[in-house]
Short mmCIF file of C-alpha atoms and ligand atoms in Angstrom, two decimals:
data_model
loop_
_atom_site.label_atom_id
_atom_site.label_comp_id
_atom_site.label_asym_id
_atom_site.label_seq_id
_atom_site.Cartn_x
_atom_site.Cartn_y
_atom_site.Cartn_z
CA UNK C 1 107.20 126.57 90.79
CA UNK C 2 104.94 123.73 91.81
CA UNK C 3 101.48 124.62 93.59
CA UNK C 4 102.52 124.54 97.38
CA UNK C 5 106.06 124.52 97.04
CA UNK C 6 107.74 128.19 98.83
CA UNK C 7 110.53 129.27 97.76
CA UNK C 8 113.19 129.27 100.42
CA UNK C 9 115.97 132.22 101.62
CA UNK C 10 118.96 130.57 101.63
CA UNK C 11 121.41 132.63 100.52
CA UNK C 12 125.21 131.73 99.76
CA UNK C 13 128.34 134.43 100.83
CA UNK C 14 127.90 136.95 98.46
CA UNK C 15 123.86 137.30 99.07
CA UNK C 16 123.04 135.66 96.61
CA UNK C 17 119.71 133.37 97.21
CA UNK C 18 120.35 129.84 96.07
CA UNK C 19 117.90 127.58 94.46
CA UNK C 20 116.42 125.15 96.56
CA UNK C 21 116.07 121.70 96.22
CA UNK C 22 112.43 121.59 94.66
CA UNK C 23 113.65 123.90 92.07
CA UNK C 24 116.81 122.07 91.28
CA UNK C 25 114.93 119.80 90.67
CA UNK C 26 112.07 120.98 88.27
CA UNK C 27 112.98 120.95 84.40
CA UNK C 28 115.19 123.91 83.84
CA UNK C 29 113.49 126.86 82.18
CA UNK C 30 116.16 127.35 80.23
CA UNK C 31 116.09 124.42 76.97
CA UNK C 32 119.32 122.90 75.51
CA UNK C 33 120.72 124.37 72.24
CA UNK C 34 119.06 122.44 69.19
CA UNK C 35 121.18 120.11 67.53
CA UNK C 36 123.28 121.89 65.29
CA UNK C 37 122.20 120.72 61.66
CA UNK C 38 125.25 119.14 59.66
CA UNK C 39 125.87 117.85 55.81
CA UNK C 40 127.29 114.24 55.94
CA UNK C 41 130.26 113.79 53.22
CA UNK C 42 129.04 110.53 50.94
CA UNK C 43 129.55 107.18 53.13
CA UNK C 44 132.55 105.80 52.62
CA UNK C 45 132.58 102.02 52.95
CA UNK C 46 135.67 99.76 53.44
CA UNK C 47 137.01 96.58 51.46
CA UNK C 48 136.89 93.73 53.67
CA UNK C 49 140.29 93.62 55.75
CA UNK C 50 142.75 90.93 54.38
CA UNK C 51 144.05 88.40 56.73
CA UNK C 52 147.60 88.82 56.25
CA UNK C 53 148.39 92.64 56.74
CA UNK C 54 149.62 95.13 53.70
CA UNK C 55 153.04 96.24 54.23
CA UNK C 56 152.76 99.84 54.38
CA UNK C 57 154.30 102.60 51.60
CA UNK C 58 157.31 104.86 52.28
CA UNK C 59 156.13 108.13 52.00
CA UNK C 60 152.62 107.94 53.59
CA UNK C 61 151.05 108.23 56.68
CA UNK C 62 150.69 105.36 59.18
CA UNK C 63 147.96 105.52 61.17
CA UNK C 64 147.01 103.09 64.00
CA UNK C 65 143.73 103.16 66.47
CA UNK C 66 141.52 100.27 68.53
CA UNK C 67 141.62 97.12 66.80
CA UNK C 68 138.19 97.04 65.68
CA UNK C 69 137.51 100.48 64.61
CA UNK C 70 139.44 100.73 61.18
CA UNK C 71 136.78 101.29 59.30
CA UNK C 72 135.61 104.37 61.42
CA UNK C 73 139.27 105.98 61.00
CA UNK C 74 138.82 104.62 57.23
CA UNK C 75 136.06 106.85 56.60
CA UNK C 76 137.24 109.72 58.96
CA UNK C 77 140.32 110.09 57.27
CA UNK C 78 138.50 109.87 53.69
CA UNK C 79 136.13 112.79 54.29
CA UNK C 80 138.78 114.61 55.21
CA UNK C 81 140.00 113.79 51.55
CA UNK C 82 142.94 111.99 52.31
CA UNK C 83 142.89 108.72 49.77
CA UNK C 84 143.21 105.97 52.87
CA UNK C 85 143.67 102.16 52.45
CA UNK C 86 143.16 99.68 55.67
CA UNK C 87 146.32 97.57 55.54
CA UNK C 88 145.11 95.45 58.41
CA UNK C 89 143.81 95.22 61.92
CA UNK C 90 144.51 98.08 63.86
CA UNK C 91 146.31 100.23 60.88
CA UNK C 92 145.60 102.47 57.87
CA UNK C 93 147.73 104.40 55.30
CA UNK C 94 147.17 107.55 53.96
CA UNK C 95 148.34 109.32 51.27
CA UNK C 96 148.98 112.64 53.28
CA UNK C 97 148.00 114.31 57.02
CA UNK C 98 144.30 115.55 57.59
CA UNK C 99 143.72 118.60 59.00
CA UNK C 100 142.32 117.55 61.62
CA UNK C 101 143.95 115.38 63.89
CA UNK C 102 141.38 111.95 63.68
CA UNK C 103 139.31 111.02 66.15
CA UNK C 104 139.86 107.44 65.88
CA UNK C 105 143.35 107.29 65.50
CA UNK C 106 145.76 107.12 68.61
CA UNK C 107 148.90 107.94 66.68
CA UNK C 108 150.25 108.52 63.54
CA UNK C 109 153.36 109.49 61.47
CA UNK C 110 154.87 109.64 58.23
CA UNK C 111 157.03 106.64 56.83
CA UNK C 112 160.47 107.77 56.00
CA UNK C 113 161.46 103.76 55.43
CA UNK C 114 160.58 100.34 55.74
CA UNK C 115 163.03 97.84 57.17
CA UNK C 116 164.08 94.44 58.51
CA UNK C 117 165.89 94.45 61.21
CA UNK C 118 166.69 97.10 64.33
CA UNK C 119 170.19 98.33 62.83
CA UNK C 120 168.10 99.33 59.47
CA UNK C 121 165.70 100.75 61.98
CA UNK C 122 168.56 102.71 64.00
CA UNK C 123 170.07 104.39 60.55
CA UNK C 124 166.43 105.55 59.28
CA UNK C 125 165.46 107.25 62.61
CA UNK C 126 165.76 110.83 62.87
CA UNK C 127 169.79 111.51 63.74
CA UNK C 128 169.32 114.50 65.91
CA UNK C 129 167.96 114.13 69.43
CA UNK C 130 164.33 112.31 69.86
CA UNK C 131 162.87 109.69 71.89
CA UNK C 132 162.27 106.68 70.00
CA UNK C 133 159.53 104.89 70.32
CA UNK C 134 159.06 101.24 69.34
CA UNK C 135 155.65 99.54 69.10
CA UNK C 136 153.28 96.97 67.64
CA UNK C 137 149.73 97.66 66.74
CA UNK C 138 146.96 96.64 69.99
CA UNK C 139 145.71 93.89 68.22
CA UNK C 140 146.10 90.22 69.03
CA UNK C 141 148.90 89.69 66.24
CA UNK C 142 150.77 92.85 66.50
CA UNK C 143 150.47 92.06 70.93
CA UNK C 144 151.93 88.42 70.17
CA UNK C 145 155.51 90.29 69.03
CA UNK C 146 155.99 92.03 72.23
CA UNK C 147 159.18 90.37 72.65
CA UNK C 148 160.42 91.20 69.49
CA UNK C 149 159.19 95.02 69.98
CA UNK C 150 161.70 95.32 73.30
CA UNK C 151 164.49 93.34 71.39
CA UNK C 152 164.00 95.77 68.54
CA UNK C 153 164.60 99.26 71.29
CA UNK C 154 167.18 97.73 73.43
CA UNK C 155 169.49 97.47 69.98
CA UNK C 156 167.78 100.49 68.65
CA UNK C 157 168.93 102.47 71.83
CA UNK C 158 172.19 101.17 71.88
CA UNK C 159 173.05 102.13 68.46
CA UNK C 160 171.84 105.28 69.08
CA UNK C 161 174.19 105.57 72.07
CA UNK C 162 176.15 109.05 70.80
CA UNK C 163 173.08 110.92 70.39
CA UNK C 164 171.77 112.71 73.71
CA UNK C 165 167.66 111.78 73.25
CA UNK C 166 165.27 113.39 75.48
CA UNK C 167 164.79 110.31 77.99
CA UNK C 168 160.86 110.74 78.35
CA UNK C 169 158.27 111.80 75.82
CA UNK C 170 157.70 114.69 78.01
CA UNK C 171 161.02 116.18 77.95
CA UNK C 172 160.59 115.32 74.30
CA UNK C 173 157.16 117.88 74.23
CA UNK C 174 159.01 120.64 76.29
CA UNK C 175 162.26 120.98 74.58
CA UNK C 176 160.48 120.81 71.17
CA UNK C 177 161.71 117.77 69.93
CA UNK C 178 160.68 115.21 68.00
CA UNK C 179 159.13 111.52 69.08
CA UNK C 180 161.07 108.79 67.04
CA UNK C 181 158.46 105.88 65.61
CA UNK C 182 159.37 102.20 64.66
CA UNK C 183 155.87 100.12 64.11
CA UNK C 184 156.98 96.19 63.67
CA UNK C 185 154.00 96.36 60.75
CA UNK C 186 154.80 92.58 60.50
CA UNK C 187 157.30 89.92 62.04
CA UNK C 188 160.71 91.55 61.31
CA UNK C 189 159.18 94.65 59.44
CA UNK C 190 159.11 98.20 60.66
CA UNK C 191 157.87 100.97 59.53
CA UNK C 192 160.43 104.18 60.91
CA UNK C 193 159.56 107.50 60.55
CA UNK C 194 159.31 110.56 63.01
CA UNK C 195 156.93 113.05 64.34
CA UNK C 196 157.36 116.67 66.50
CA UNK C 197 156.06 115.56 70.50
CA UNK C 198 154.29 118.82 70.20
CA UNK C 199 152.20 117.49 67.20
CA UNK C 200 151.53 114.24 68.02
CA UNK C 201 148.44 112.53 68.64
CA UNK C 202 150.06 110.85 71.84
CA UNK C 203 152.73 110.95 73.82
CA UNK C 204 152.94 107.39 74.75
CA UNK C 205 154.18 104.42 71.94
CA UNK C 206 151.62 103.94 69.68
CA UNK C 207 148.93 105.82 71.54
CA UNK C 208 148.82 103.16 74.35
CA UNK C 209 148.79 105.79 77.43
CA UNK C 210 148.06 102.37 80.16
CA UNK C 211 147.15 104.45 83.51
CA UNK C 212 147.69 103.08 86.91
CA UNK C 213 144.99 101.75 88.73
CA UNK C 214 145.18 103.09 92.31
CA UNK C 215 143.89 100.27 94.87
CA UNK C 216 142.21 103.64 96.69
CA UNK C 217 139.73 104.76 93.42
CA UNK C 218 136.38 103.55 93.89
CA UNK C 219 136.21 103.17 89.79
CA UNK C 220 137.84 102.09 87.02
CA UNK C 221 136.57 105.48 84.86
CA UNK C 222 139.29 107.43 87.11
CA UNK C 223 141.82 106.06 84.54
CA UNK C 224 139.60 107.46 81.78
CA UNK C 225 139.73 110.86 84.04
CA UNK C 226 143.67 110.84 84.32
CA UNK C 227 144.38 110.11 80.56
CA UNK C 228 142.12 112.55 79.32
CA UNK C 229 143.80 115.63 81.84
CA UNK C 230 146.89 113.98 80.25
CA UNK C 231 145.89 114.62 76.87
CA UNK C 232 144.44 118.19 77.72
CA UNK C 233 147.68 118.90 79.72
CA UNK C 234 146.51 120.90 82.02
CA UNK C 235 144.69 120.01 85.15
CA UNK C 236 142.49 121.64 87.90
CA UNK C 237 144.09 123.17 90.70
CA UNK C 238 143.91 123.63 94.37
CA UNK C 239 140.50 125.77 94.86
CA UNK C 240 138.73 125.51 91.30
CA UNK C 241 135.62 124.85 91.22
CA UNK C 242 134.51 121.79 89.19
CA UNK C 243 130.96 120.13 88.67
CA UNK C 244 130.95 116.64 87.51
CA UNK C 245 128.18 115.62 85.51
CA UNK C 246 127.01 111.72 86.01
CA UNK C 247 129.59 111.32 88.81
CA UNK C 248 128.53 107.82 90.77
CA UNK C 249 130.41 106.44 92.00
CA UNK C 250 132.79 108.85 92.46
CA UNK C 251 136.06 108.08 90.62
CA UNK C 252 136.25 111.34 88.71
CA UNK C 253 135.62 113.74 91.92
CA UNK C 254 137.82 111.44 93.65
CA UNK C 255 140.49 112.61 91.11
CA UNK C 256 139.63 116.49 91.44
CA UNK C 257 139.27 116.28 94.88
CA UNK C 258 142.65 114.67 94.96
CA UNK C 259 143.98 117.82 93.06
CA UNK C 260 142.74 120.38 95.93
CA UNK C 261 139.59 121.02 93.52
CA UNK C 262 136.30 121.71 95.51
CA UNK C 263 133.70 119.55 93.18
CA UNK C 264 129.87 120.09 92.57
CA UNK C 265 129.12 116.29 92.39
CA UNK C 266 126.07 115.66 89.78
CA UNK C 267 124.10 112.34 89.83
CA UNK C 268 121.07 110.82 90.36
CA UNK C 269 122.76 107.76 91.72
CA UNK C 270 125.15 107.57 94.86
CA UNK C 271 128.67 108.39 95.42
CA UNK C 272 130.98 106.07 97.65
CA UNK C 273 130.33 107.16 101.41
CA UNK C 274 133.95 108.67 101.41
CA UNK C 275 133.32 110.53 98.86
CA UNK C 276 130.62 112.04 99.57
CA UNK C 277 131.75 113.16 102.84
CA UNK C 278 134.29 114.82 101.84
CA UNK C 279 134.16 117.85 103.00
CA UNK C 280 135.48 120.02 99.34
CA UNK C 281 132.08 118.14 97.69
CA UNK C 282 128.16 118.82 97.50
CA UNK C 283 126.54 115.51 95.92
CA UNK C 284 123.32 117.26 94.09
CA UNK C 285 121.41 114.00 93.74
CA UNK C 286 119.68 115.07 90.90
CA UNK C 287 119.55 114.87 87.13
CA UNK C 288 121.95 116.91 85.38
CA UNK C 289 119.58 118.14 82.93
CA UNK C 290 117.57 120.05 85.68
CA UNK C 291 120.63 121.29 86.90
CA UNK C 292 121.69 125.16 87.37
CA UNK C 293 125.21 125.63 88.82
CA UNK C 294 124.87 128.79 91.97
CA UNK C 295 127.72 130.37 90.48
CA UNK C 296 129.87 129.42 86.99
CA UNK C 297 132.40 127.05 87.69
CA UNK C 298 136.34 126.87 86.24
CA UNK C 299 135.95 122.75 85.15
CA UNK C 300 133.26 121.10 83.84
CA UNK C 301 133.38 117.24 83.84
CA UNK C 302 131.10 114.95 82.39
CA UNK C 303 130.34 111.08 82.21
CA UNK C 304 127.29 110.62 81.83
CA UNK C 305 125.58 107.61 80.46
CA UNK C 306 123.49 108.65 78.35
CA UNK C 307 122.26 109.92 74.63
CA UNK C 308 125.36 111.29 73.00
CA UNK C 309 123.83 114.47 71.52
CA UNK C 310 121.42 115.33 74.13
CA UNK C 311 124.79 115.22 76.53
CA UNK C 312 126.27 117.28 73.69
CA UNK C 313 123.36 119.97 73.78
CA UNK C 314 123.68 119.91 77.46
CA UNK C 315 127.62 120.64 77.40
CA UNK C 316 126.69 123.03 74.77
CA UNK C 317 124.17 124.93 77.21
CA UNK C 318 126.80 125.12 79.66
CA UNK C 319 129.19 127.08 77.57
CA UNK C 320 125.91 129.29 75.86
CA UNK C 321 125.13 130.08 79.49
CA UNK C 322 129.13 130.74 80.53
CA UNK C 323 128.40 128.56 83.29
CA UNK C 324 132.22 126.89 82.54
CA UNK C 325 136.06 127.67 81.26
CA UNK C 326 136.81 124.41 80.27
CA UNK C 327 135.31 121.39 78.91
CA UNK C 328 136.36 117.41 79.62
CA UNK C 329 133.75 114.73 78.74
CA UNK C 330 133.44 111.24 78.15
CA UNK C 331 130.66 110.48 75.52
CA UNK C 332 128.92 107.24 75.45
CA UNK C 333 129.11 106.17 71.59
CA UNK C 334 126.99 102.35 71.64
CA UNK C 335 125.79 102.83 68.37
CA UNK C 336 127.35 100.88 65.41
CA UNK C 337 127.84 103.84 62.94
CA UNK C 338 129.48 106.56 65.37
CA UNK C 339 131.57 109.05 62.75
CA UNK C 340 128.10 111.15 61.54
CA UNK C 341 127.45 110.98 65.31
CA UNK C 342 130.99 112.04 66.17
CA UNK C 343 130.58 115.19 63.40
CA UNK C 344 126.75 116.12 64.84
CA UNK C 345 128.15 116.46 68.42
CA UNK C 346 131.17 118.39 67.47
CA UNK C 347 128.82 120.79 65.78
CA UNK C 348 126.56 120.79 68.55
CA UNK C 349 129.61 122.08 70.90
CA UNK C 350 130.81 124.69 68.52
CA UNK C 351 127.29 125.67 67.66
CA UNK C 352 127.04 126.58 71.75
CA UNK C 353 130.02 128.18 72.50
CA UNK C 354 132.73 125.55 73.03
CA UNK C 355 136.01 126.43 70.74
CA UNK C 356 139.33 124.40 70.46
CA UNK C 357 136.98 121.29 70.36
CA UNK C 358 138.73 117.99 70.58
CA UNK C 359 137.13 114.56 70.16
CA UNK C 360 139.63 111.80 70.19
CA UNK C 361 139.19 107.95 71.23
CA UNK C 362 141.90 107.33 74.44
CA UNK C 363 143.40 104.03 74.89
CA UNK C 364 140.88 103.75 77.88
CA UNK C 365 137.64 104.56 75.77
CA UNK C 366 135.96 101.31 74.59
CA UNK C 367 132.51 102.50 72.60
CA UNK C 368 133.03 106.11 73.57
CA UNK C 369 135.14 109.17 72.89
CA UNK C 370 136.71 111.78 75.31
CA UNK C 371 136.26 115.80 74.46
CA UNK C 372 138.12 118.70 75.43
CA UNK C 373 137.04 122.26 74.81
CA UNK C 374 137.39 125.73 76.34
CA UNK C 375 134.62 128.65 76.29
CA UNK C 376 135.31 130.82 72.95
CA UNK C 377 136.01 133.92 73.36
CA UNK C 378 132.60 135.39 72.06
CA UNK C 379 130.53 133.49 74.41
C1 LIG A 1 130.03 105.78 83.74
S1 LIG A 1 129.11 106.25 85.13
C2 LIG A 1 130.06 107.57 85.78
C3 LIG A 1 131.28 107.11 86.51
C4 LIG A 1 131.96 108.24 87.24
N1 LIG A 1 132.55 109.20 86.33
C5 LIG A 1 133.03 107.73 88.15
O1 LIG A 1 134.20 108.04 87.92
O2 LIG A 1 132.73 107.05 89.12
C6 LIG A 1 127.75 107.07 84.42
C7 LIG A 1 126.86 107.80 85.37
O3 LIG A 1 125.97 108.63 84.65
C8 LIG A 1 124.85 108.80 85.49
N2 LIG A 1 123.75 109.42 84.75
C9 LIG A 1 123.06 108.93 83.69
N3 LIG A 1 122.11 109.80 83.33
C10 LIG A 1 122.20 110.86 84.16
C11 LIG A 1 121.48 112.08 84.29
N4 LIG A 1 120.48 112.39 83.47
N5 LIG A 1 121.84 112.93 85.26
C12 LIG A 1 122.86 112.63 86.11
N6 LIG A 1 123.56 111.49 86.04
C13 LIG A 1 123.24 110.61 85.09
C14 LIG A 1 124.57 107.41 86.01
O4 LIG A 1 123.78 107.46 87.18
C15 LIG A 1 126.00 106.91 86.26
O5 LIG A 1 126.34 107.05 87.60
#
């Protein structure tokens, strides 16, 4: 405690005396989990992509992710052995299915066949009930044959009249079946194949889960928020406690709040005035690395700007400490080389506690990845 500072008596409803604001704000006495030491597979580096795109093989995997980041999926999927090959902007084939799911990939399936036109597609897709899903790689060529992409399901559906398909990807997930894939790989070219909803990386066509923007969030990271509880599938409810880490403005305890959550706001900057005054939230306008939660929490949130693995040895004292159930953060990835940083922070989490770690790259992450994680059972 500093010299002159007195410790006050406030004490919450079960007698317990809370920390006051001087020592919320001192550095915690407790330090952050080192960063868990980790043996990089050789670097893998990729031949430069060719204009005109490869037409992919049947029989291996199609992978697509952010235009832009093939050659971190390139690598990703190589040190986890698979023999990969970058057939152009936005998509990579592999010889077989990792076993992990890839970070930077937003969906993926294996090619049963390779055709030219939307009746070829319709006889190669799965003939048992599955929502079919047609899409083009999000990159400026593959976005140019959007046209040609609805063209291509309005036959495909048609054809495929007889068969009673689960008419969302949801129903798809909960009756167990399976999510049918056409990628137009090239103008006129698909590749078809087929993949369980309860396996895939996504449930929307070709990973692209767009959220709407509601005119009332006071940020644009809400969206980030609502496809990552998406992709975890199951959200806070009415009464949890959540604390959200780097919260300013406010779009992510907007969300919670939203949900009937009560939220432990975390920032050193400001949250939106209605926000804040909310009366289910208590803004601690503080750093979150000084931070000690009164009492352990059901959520924890984070998205915070800042160094990815120090945020990772701070989630990482959160679980040592059991201070959470679940994990959901958004980590800040600027550098160029992020897959050694990717495997550090995953190690970091595990090292600490977290199990069922997830690190995959949503449609709404730009230089960043979203986590999801729940306290092991040993913690
Ligand atoms: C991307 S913004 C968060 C946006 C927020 N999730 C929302 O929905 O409005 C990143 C935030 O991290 C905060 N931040 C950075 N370092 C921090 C730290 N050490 N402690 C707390 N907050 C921090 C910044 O002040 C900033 O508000």
């Amino acid at each position: 405690m500093r010299k002159g500072h007195h410790k006050t008596n406030r004490r919450d409803e079960k007698g317990r005396r809370r920390p006051d604001r001087e020592e919320r704000r001192a550095p915690t006495r407790d330090p952050r989990p080192p960063v868990a030491t980790v043996r990089l597979p050789g670097r893998v580096k990729i031949p430069p992509i060719a204009k005109l795109a490869t037409l992919p093989t049947v029989g291996k995997w199609l992978w697509t992710c952010r235009d832009g980041f093939e050659a971190q999926l390139f690598e990703e999927l190589c040190w986890q052995k698979c023999s990969a090959t970058v057939l152009g902007s936005g998509l990579v084939e592999t010889d077989r299915q990792p076993a992990t799911p890839p970070t930077f990939a937003r969906m993926g399936f294996r090619i049963d066949a390779l055709v030219k036109t939307p009746q070829e597609a319709a006889a190669a897709l799965p003939q048992h009930p599955s929502r079919v899903q047609v899409w083009v790689p999000d990159t400026d060529a593959g976005n140019a044959r959007a046209g040609e992409c609805l063209a291509w399901e309005s036959t495909i559906n048609a054809l495929r009249d007889g068969i009673k398909d689960p008419s969302t990807p949801w129903s798809a997930f909960e009756s167990g079946a399976s999510l049918g894939q056409v990628c137009l790989v090239a103008p006129h070219t698909a590749a078809v194949g087929s993949i369980g909803a309860r396996v895939a990386l996504s449930l929307a066509p070709g990973g692209r889960a767009r959220m709407k923007r509601t005119a009332a969030a006071p940020s644009r990271a809400a969206m980030k928020l609502d496809e990552a509880l998406e992709w975890v599938g199951v959200s806070p409810g009415k009464g949890d406690l959540c604390v959200d880490l780097g919260s300013a403005p406010g779009g992510w305890t907007r969300r919670l709040l939203e949900r009937g959550a009560r939220v432990w706001s975390v920032d050193t900057g400001l949250l939106a005035p209605d926000v804040a005054k909310h009366p289910r939230v208590r803004h601690f306008h503080q750093t979150a690395f000084a931070f000690v939660p009164d009492e352990p929490c059901d959520w924890l949130f984070c998205d915070m700007a800042w160094r990815p693995l120090e945020v990772a040895q701070l989630l990482a004292k959160w679980a040592r400490n059991r201070w959470a159930t679940q994990m959901v953060a958004n980590i800040k990835l600027p550098m160029k080389d992020k897959l050694p940083m990717v495997l550090r922070m995953r190690a970091t989490l595990e090292a600490g506690g977290w199990s069922n770690v997830h690190l995959r790259q949503l449609y709404h992450d730009r230089d960043e990845v979203t986590v999801q994680a729940v306290r092991g059972p040993n913690t």
